[in-house]
Amino acid sequence: MKKTHIIAVTMFAAATAFAAPRSVQADELTLCWAAWDPANALIELSKDFEEKSGHSMSFEFVPWPNFADRMLNELNSGGKLCDLMIGDSQWIGLGAEAGHYVKLNDFFDAEGISMDDFIPATVTGYSEWPKGTPNYWALPAFGDVVGWTYRKDWFERPALQAEFKAKYGRDLAAPATLAELKDIGEFFQGREIDGTTVYGASIYTERGSEGITMGVTNALYNYGFLYENPDKPYDLEGFVNSPEAAAGLEYYKALYNCCTPPGSSDWYMSENIDAYKSGQVAMQMNFAFIWPGVNADPKVGGDKSGYFPNPAGPGGHFAQLGGQGISVVSYSDSQEAALEYIKWFAQPEIQAKWWKLGGYSALRAVVEDPGFATSQPYAQTFLDSMAIVKDFWAEPAYASLLLSMQDRVHKYVVADQGTAQEALDGLVKDWIEVFEDEGKL
């Protein structure tokens, strides 16, 4: 039997199953998430749920810089605003251990929802706590990962290709390694293109929330940084601050110094998007969620842009995981209806529509479909990137761990304070103190 026929049968069966009797009581559900383009796509998608279930949906979307503070305060206070929460991957430990999220194992078993049907990395990143155990607190909702966008039209200019090859001995093309990325950044830095001075790359440097951490890890991982001893949890010394990790931090600082636009000392997602769409930079680091918008943009979209996964380093090939799972909030008075939403959202036909609307499905029936890789110009890059993901701590104390890293890394990379080794040594001390306070050391 052809795979496409199997998927079609599965979709029909799921749709038939969901068309079962509506709840006697129609509820109004509030779904909480960040304010960004995928949230707008989810509003459109959810109209199908409203029609089929009889429930009505409202949405509480908060801009990314304020998202964590606003929603974690809501959860920690036991607030009833949110029935459904699409929370960041790093929140899963807190959501589970503090009792904010409903454990979904029994529900998944009763409804025939299998985590084997989702991309493994998203199950680990968005759903599991403790990690590596079959304890599920969310359904993978939005697969995301840090990748790169580049001005393909600039790269293809014959004069630039000839000049680059004469200097570096290779073609001007999407880089496969971090060293190649830096070469390209230096090549474009300060260059005049169409009468405008342009720069090599926009990268994450934001200090206030999570930006520089979500950026620098794409270098750290690929030089050999580890969060802990693989054989001994919370054993940090020599792993977080290994010589290889310090070299990765030095690389990121060198990339910032050589190849970024002036004034980019506190940039995150929106600033990088603006710099790229306005023609300031040849390359842009950003989460994959931006790619549909880039592709549709009248100035840089279509064949003008290309996409590539985070390049490999001397110690490995990884990319920082983004994305989120969708959870039922334990303080909700409408948990039954919220679970209905989860069941609806998990259907293959809904997940396929989610991808078409601009959401990033984590369902294997969608991403492993033979036509997926060519369905969008960035689809193959998304698949390649999701195959190399690694995530930040998902501990209940993740916010304290994150703040320390933001502070240590930003002071070194942007403010020129101390050395890379000193920054990581200080980070080890900070993190040990957090884990001691948590009773884990």
Tab-separated table of C-alpha atoms in Angstrom, residues 75-262:
chain	number	residue	atom	x	y	z
A	75	LEU	CA	1.080	29.956	36.122
A	76	ASN	CA	2.910	30.552	39.376
A	77	SER	CA	-0.067	32.445	40.761
A	78	GLY	CA	-2.498	29.658	39.876
A	79	GLY	CA	-4.362	32.000	37.563
A	80	LYS	CA	-7.336	30.866	35.501
A	81	LEU	CA	-6.756	33.013	32.429
A	82	CYS	CA	-5.346	30.191	30.313
A	83	ASP	CA	-7.040	26.873	29.620
A	84	LEU	CA	-4.400	25.920	27.099
A	85	MET	CA	-0.783	27.061	27.190
A	86	ILE	CA	1.733	26.870	24.374
A	87	GLY	CA	4.717	27.361	26.633
A	88	ASP	CA	8.388	27.398	25.748
A	89	SER	CA	10.264	24.114	25.702
A	90	GLN	CA	12.316	25.175	28.732
A	91	TRP	CA	9.180	25.493	30.880
A	92	ILE	CA	8.292	21.816	30.819
A	93	GLY	CA	10.146	20.918	34.021
A	94	LEU	CA	8.546	23.760	35.956
A	95	GLY	CA	5.140	23.006	34.478
A	96	ALA	CA	5.377	19.387	35.573
A	97	GLU	CA	7.007	19.710	38.981
A	98	ALA	CA	5.021	22.744	40.104
A	99	GLY	CA	1.742	21.186	39.010
A	100	HIS	CA	0.934	23.820	36.413
A	101	TYR	CA	0.292	21.329	33.609
A	102	VAL	CA	-2.003	18.316	33.422
A	103	LYS	CA	-0.141	15.058	32.819
A	104	LEU	CA	-1.398	13.705	29.508
A	105	ASN	CA	-0.374	10.033	29.529
A	106	ASP	CA	-3.803	8.594	30.379
A	107	PHE	CA	-5.493	10.913	27.903
A	108	PHE	CA	-3.057	9.978	25.129
A	109	ASP	CA	-3.598	6.280	25.831
A	110	ALA	CA	-7.390	6.629	25.846
A	111	GLU	CA	-7.439	8.579	22.581
A	112	GLY	CA	-4.798	6.553	20.764
A	113	ILE	CA	-2.381	9.488	20.520
A	114	SER	CA	1.153	8.109	20.307
A	115	MET	CA	4.285	10.131	20.827
A	116	ASP	CA	5.941	7.802	18.324
A	117	ASP	CA	3.982	9.694	15.682
A	118	PHE	CA	5.933	12.905	16.346
A	119	ILE	CA	9.502	13.947	15.551
A	120	PRO	CA	11.532	12.394	18.415
A	121	ALA	CA	13.436	15.592	19.194
A	122	THR	CA	10.188	17.501	19.676
A	123	VAL	CA	8.829	14.866	22.045
A	124	THR	CA	11.971	15.112	24.162
A	125	GLY	CA	12.103	18.884	23.908
A	126	TYR	CA	8.455	19.835	24.301
A	127	SER	CA	6.676	16.980	26.065
A	128	GLU	CA	8.846	14.897	28.378
A	129	TRP	CA	9.658	15.445	32.003
A	130	PRO	CA	11.888	14.072	33.330
A	131	LYS	CA	13.785	13.995	30.056
A	132	GLY	CA	14.200	10.549	28.606
A	133	THR	CA	11.149	9.157	30.381
A	134	PRO	CA	7.662	8.461	28.943
A	135	ASN	CA	5.983	11.129	31.061
A	136	TYR	CA	4.178	13.633	28.869
A	137	TRP	CA	2.962	17.113	29.819
A	138	ALA	CA	2.377	18.585	26.370
A	139	LEU	CA	1.671	17.665	22.768
A	140	PRO	CA	4.328	18.917	20.322
A	141	ALA	CA	2.710	21.992	18.822
A	142	PHE	CA	5.251	24.056	16.922
A	143	GLY	CA	8.580	22.701	15.758
A	144	ASP	CA	11.234	25.386	15.585
A	145	VAL	CA	15.007	25.647	15.430
A	146	VAL	CA	17.677	28.264	14.825
A	147	GLY	CA	18.771	28.356	11.207
A	148	TRP	CA	20.016	30.847	8.670
A	149	THR	CA	18.652	32.915	5.807
A	150	TYR	CA	20.931	34.340	3.122
A	151	ARG	CA	20.729	36.671	0.148
A	152	LYS	CA	20.904	34.077	-2.578
A	153	ASP	CA	20.677	36.776	-5.239
A	154	TRP	CA	23.833	38.432	-3.886
A	155	PHE	CA	25.684	35.142	-3.608
A	156	GLU	CA	24.895	34.379	-7.268
A	157	ARG	CA	26.301	37.607	-8.721
A	158	PRO	CA	29.143	36.612	-11.077
A	159	ALA	CA	31.492	39.410	-9.961
A	160	LEU	CA	31.109	38.513	-6.289
A	161	GLN	CA	31.489	34.821	-7.042
A	162	ALA	CA	34.743	35.439	-8.906
A	163	GLU	CA	36.143	37.695	-6.203
A	164	PHE	CA	35.228	35.271	-3.430
A	165	LYS	CA	36.732	32.275	-5.221
A	166	ALA	CA	39.944	34.151	-5.899
A	167	LYS	CA	40.252	35.005	-2.200
A	168	TYR	CA	39.062	31.778	-0.528
A	169	GLY	CA	39.535	29.135	-3.196
A	170	ARG	CA	35.944	27.897	-3.077
A	171	ASP	CA	32.560	28.887	-4.420
A	172	LEU	CA	30.444	31.526	-2.721
A	173	ALA	CA	27.640	29.320	-1.427
A	174	ALA	CA	25.730	28.505	1.726
A	175	PRO	CA	28.351	27.574	4.338
A	176	ALA	CA	28.731	24.053	5.680
A	177	THR	CA	30.994	25.010	8.591
A	178	LEU	CA	31.195	27.834	11.100
A	179	ALA	CA	34.599	28.784	9.688
A	180	GLU	CA	33.043	29.177	6.240
A	181	LEU	CA	30.226	31.244	7.760
A	182	LYS	CA	32.734	33.669	9.239
A	183	ASP	CA	34.611	33.935	5.931
A	184	ILE	CA	31.401	34.889	4.156
A	185	GLY	CA	30.522	37.376	6.881
A	186	GLU	CA	33.903	39.045	6.507
A	187	PHE	CA	33.576	39.070	2.726
A	188	PHE	CA	30.330	41.048	2.830
A	189	GLN	CA	31.144	43.259	5.810
A	190	GLY	CA	31.221	46.913	4.742
A	191	ARG	CA	30.762	46.028	1.070
A	192	GLU	CA	28.718	48.283	-1.208
A	193	ILE	CA	25.882	46.550	-3.023
A	194	ASP	CA	23.542	48.538	-5.246
A	195	GLY	CA	24.804	51.760	-3.726
A	196	THR	CA	24.231	50.662	-0.116
A	197	THR	CA	26.771	49.608	2.495
A	198	VAL	CA	25.912	46.141	3.743
A	199	TYR	CA	27.193	43.862	6.498
A	200	GLY	CA	27.919	40.196	6.932
A	201	ALA	CA	25.318	38.843	9.350
A	202	SER	CA	22.785	39.656	11.999
A	203	ILE	CA	23.126	37.385	15.033
A	204	TYR	CA	21.463	37.185	18.432
A	205	THR	CA	22.944	39.538	21.036
A	206	GLU	CA	19.874	40.527	23.103
A	207	ARG	CA	20.553	40.822	26.835
A	208	GLY	CA	17.163	41.149	28.559
A	209	SER	CA	15.385	37.852	27.960
A	210	GLU	CA	17.029	34.892	26.181
A	211	GLY	CA	18.438	36.201	22.925
A	212	ILE	CA	22.193	35.919	23.230
A	213	THR	CA	21.875	32.480	24.838
A	214	MET	CA	19.726	31.243	21.958
A	215	GLY	CA	22.433	32.532	19.613
A	216	VAL	CA	25.706	31.612	21.257
A	217	THR	CA	24.688	28.009	21.865
A	218	ASN	CA	24.782	27.456	18.105
A	219	ALA	CA	28.534	27.980	18.326
A	220	LEU	CA	29.114	26.449	21.777
A	221	TYR	CA	27.467	23.123	20.941
A	222	ASN	CA	29.507	22.775	17.773
A	223	TYR	CA	32.796	23.330	19.550
A	224	GLY	CA	32.153	20.782	22.314
A	225	PHE	CA	30.215	22.547	25.078
A	226	LEU	CA	28.087	20.203	27.214
A	227	TYR	CA	25.591	21.204	29.880
A	228	GLU	CA	26.735	18.437	32.200
A	229	ASN	CA	28.686	15.214	32.455
A	230	PRO	CA	26.737	12.683	30.348
A	231	ASP	CA	27.391	10.076	33.038
A	232	LYS	CA	26.696	12.212	36.097
A	233	PRO	CA	23.791	14.697	36.168
A	234	TYR	CA	24.579	18.221	37.400
A	235	ASP	CA	28.337	17.601	37.191
A	236	LEU	CA	29.309	20.776	35.332
A	237	GLU	CA	33.014	21.385	35.841
A	238	GLY	CA	35.032	20.634	32.728
A	239	PHE	CA	31.962	20.346	30.516
A	240	VAL	CA	30.326	23.787	30.587
A	241	ASN	CA	33.747	25.426	30.811
A	242	SER	CA	35.917	23.058	28.787
A	243	PRO	CA	38.656	24.542	26.595
A	244	GLU	CA	36.563	23.574	23.580
A	245	ALA	CA	33.548	25.453	24.969
A	246	ALA	CA	35.720	28.510	25.557
A	247	ALA	CA	36.881	28.333	21.939
A	248	GLY	CA	33.238	28.283	20.849
A	249	LEU	CA	32.516	31.393	22.886
A	250	GLU	CA	35.569	33.079	21.383
A	251	TYR	CA	34.251	32.232	17.925
A	252	TYR	CA	30.900	33.872	18.619
A	253	LYS	CA	32.594	37.021	19.876
A	254	ALA	CA	34.831	37.073	16.791
A	255	LEU	CA	31.742	36.736	14.576
A	256	TYR	CA	30.089	39.599	16.416
A	257	ASN	CA	33.198	41.791	16.112
A	258	CYS	CA	33.941	41.084	12.462
A	259	CYS	CA	30.679	40.708	10.731
A	260	THR	CA	27.644	42.412	12.276
A	261	PRO	CA	26.029	45.804	11.626
A	262	PRO	CA	26.914	48.787	13.834
